[in-house]
Every structure is written in structure tokens, then in C-alpha cells.
Tab-separated table of C-alpha atoms in Angstrom:
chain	number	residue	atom	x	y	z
A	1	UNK	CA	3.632	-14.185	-1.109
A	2	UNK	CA	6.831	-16.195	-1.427
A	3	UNK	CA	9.814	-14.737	-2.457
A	4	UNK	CA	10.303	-18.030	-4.994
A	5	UNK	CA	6.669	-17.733	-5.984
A	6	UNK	CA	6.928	-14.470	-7.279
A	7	UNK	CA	10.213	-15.443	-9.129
A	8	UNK	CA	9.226	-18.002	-10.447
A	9	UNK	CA	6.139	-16.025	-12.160
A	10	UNK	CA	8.574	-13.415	-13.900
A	11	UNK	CA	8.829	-14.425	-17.566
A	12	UNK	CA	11.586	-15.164	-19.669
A	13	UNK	CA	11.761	-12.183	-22.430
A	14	UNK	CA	13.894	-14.991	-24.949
A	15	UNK	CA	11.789	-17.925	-24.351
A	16	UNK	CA	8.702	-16.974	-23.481
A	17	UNK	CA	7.151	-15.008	-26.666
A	18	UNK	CA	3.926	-15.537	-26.484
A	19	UNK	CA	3.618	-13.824	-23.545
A	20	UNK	CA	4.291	-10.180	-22.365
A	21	UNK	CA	7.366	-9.446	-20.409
A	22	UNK	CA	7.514	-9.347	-17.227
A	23	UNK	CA	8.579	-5.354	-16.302
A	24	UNK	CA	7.179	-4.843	-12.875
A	25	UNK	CA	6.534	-6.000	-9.540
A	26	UNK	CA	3.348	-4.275	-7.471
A	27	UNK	CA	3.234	-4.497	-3.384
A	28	UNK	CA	0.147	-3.574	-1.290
A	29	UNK	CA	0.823	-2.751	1.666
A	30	UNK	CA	-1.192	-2.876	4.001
A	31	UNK	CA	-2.649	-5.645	2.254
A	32	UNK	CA	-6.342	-5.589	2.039
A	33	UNK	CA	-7.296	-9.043	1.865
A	34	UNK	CA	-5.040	-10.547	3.973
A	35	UNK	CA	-4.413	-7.592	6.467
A	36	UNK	CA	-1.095	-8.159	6.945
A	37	UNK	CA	1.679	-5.853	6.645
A	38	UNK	CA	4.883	-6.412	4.965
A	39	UNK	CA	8.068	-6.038	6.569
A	40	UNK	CA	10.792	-4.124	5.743
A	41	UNK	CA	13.086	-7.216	4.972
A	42	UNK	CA	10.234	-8.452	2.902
A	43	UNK	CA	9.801	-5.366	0.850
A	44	UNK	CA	14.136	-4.870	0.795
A	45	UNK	CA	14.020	-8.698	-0.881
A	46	UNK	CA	11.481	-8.225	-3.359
A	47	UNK	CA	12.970	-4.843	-4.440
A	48	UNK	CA	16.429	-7.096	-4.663
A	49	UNK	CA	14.927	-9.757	-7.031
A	50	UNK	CA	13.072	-6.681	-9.056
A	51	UNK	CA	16.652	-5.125	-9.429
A	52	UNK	CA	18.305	-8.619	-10.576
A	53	UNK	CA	15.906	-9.278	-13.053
A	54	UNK	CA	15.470	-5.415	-14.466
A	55	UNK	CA	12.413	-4.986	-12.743
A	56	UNK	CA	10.105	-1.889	-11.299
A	57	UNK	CA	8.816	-2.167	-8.151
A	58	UNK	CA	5.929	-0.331	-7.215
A	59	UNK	CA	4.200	0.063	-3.557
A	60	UNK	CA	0.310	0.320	-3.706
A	61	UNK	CA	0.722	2.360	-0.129
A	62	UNK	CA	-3.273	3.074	0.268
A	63	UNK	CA	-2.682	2.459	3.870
A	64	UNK	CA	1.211	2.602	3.990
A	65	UNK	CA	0.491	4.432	6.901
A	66	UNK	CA	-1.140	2.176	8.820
A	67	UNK	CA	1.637	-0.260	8.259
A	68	UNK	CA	4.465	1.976	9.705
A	69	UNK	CA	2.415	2.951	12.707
A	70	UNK	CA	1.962	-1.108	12.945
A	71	UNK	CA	5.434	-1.940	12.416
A	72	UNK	CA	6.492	1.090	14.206
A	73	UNK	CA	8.647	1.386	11.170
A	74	UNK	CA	9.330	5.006	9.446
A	75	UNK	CA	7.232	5.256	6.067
A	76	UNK	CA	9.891	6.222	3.989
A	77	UNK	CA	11.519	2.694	4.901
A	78	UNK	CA	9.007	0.575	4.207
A	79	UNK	CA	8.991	2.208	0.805
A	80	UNK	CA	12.771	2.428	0.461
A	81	UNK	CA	13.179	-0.293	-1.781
A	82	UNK	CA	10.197	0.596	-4.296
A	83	UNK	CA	11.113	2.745	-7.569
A	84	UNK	CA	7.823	4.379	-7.184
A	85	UNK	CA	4.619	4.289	-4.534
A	86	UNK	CA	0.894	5.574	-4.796
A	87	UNK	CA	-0.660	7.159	-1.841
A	88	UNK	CA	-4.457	7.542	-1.251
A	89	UNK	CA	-5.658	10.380	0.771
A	90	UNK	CA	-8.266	9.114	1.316
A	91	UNK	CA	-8.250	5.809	2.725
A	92	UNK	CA	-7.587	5.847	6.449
A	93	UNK	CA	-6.518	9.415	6.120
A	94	UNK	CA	-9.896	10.994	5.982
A	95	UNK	CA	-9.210	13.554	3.172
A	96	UNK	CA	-12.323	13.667	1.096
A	97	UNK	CA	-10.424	12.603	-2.454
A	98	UNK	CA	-6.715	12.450	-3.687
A	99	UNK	CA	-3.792	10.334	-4.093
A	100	UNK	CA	-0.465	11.439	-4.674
A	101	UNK	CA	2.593	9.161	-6.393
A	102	UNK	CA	5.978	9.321	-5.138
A	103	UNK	CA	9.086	8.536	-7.635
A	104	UNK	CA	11.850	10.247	-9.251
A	105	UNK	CA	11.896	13.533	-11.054
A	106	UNK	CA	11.535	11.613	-14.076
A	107	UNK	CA	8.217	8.816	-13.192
A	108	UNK	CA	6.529	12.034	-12.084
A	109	UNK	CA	7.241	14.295	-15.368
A	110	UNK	CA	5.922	11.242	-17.235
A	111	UNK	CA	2.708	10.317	-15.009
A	112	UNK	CA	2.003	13.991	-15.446
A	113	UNK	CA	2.252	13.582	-19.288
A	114	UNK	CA	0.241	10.273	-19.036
A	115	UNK	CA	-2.140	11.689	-16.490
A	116	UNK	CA	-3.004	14.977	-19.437
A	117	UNK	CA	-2.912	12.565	-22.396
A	118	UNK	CA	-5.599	10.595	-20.567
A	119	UNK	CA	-7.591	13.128	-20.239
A	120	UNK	CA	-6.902	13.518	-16.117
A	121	UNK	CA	-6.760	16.653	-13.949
A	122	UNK	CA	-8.885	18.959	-12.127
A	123	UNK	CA	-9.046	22.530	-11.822
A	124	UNK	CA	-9.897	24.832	-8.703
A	125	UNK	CA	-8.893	21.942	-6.414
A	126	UNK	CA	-7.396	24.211	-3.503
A	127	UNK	CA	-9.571	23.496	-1.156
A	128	UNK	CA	-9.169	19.486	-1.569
A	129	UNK	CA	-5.397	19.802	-1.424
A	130	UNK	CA	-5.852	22.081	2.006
A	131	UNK	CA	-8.041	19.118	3.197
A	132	UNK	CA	-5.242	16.584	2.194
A	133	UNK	CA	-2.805	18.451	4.110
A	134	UNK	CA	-4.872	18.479	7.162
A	135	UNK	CA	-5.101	15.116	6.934
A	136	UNK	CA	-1.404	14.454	6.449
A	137	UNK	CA	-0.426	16.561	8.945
A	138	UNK	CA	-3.104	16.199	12.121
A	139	UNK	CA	-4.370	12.448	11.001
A	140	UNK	CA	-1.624	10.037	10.879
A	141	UNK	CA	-0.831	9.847	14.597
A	142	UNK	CA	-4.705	9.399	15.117
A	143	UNK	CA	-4.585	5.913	13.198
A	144	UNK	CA	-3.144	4.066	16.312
A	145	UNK	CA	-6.565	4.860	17.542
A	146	UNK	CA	-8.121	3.067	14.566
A	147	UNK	CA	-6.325	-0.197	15.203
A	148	UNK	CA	-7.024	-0.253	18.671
A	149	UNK	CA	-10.509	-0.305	17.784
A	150	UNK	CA	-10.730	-2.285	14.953
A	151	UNK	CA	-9.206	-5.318	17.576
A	152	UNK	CA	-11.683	-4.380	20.107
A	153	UNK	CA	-14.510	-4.739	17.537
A	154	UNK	CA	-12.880	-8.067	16.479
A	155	UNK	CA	-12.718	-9.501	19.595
A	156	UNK	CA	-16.431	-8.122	20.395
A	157	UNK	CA	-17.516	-9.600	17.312
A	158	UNK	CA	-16.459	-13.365	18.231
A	159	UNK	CA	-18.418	-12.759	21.563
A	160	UNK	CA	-21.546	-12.657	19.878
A	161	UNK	CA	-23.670	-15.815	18.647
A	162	UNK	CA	-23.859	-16.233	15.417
A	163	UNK	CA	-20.938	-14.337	14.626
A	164	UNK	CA	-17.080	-15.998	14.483
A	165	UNK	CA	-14.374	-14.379	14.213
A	166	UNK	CA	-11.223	-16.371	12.914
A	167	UNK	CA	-9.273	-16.710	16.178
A	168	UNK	CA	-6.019	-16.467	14.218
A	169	UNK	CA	-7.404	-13.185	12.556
A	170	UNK	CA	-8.404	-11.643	16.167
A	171	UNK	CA	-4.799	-12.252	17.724
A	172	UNK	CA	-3.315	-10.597	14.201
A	173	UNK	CA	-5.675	-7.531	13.495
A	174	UNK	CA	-2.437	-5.169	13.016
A	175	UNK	CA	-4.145	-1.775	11.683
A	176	UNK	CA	-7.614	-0.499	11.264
A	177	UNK	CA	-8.945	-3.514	8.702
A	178	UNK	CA	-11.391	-6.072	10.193
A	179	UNK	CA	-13.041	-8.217	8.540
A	180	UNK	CA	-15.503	-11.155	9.483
């Protein structure tokens, strides 16, 4: 999204009261619908405009590590900018459940709060987070392989009659999304 579009959508706390103030400013990235990844200078501009206008900027980084392996960008700066980022496990990462958020000592106190007063948590869950490690640890430098083959499939899938690709989506499949 534009940088001027998603200005000009913050509200006005003084002359805008019929509305709810504008306090924060979500990323996806990888983006799931349009299966692009956003760049670090993208993500470093819309963490500027958060900052100038008092806003939080959170990263919805479900596949965050697709992106960085597509970008061939370290994780931790494509999330540099951000004041707080969700992981999932499980997407792309192949642990069975889990997500983890990443933020200050503070966010996380608070989400932990939030997460208790909403009735969240789990007990006996060792053998999840042992799954989630694996999956950290021996899965992310498999997920080039994913891409690889999700272009392959693309490109096999506009081969066959009947089915069409977007030739503009074929040349751009970055990560392991494809879509048709």
C-alpha cells in the first residue's frame, strides 16, 4: 500500500470524534493475498510515519521467514522498525501449533496479563514447544526449497489447458504462496 494512502487513513484525534483514534499500524509480511514481500525501506518508512504520528507498528510475520529468505534480508531487519511482531509456528514452519510475539519487556508482561484475563494458556505443552524448536532451528533454511517449488508448480500450472496462471504472478512467485 502507499505510503500517502496509509497516511492519509490515520485520523485526526481533535477533529475527528466520531471516530476512534487511530493508534496503530499492522504489516503482513509476507503478504497473503498479494504475495509480495515488503522491503526493508518499505517497512523503515511506515515505522517513520507510525513514529511521527504516535503510532504502534505491528508486523503480522506468519511467514516473516519466507520474506527474509526472499529478500535475502536478515529477519530481525525486516522487523527492525516494528514496536512489536507475531510469529506463527506453524505456517511454513511445520510446527504442529504456536505463535510467539516479539516486543519489549513491557508488550510481553502485558500480552501475558491480557492473554490470562482472556482466559488463554495451556498446560503440559512441552512437547509442542520441543516441536517449535525443531522447527525453528532445522526448518527455516529448508523454505528456499518451498519457493523453488511453489514457481515450478506455477509455471506447470499455466502449461495446462484450462488452467492460467497470471503471467505477471508466475515471473513474481517470491516464497512458497501460489495461488491460481
Amino acid at each position: 500500500m502507499d505510503i500517502d494512502l496509509i497516511k492519509s487513513a490515520i485520523r485526526n484525534p481533535y477533529f475527528e470524534i466520531c471516530y476512534p483514534k487511530t493508534r496503530l499500524i499492522c504489516l503482513e509480511n509476507s503478504h497473503a493475498n498479494t504475495r509480495k514481500c515488503l522491503s526493508v525501506e518499505y517497512t523503515d518508512q511506515v515505522g517513520e510515519l507510525a513514529k511521527k504520528h504516535g503510532l504502534k507498528l505491528h508486523i503480522d510475520g506468519a511467514r516473516i521467514f519466507n520474506a527474509a529468505i526472499a529478500l535475502d534480508v536478515p529477519v530481525h531487519r525486516l522487523v527492525q522498525a516494528a514496536d512489536f511482531v507475531s510469529v506463527c509456528l506453524s505456517i511454513g514452519l511445520g510446527a504442529p501449533v504456536g505463535s510467539v510475539i516479539v516486543g519489549t519487556k513491557i508488550f510481553i508482561d502485558r500480552a501475558r496479563i491480557l492473554r490470562k484475563t482472556l482466559g488463554g494458556g495451556m498446560r503440559h505443552v512441552g512437547i509442542l514447544c520441543a516441536l517449535a524448536l525443531v522447527a525453528l532451528q532445522e526448518n527455516i533454511p529448508k523454505l528456499v526449497n518451498g519457493h523453488k517449488n511453489a514457481k515450478t508448480l506455477a509455471e506447470g500450472l499455466n502449461k495446462i489447458k484450462g488452467l492460467k496462471a497470471d503471467v505477471a504472478y508466475v515471473a513474481y512467485v517470491a516464497t512458497n504462496i501460489c495461488v491460481f
